[in-house]
Amino acid sequence: MTRIGINLLPHREEKRKLRRGQFYVVVVAVAAVAFLIVFVGSQVFNHWIDYQQAQNTYLKAQNDKLDKDIEQIKELKEQVLALTERAKIIESLQKDRAESVLLLAELVKQVPDGVYLKEIKQVGNTVNLFGYAQSNPRVSVLMENLRPFAGSAPVLIETKVVSLNRKTLLEFSMYFTMEQSATKGEGADAKKPAGKNQPKGGGKA
């Protein structure tokens, strides 16, 4: 019986080389795919970071602009308040000046002969008068003349006899409260009754 010998070593070696080559190809392919995934992922991540940084920069710029606008609005409000307060002060001064003019004009009409005013003080609607009179009756006439002009009856504070320029006079002080209508220009003449104790305005204010 004849034996035939077959050497399988070269065939097996070829299969090993083929499998080894296939393995290397797979490893290289996997490495390439992994590198591609990492590269694409890093590019996407970097793009997302750049986009987020751009958004942050834009938001910061908008916030800074908004802060400036708020500061400007605050300054404008302060300026408006200051102008409003100034306008109120000017209006009050103009009103006080108009009332003072009306007061002086009315006092000139109401001060009788023989009465001389040396000082007038006004605090709000309260008016203090200081002056000289030739006699007590003339002080009474002044108080009577001021009654329609005042919101309340004039109050005599003090009278005393003094010597002025070698003349004996009566120094007096009184106060009264002006009516609101008088400060609006209605005056007291329209309400003052006619009488023989109503002298013409001849005093000095």
XYZ file of C-alpha atoms in Angstrom, residues 40 67 72 83 85-86 127 162 165 179 194 204-205:
13
model
C -15.265 65.676 13.334
C -26.660 99.424 31.647
C -28.842 107.693 31.064
C -36.079 121.041 36.595
C -38.297 121.431 41.559
C -36.719 124.532 40.034
C -48.529 139.538 58.066
C -42.195 156.904 72.093
C -37.956 163.474 65.876
C -57.712 135.967 53.027
C -68.240 153.081 53.413
C -46.174 155.419 54.159
C -45.366 151.749 53.619
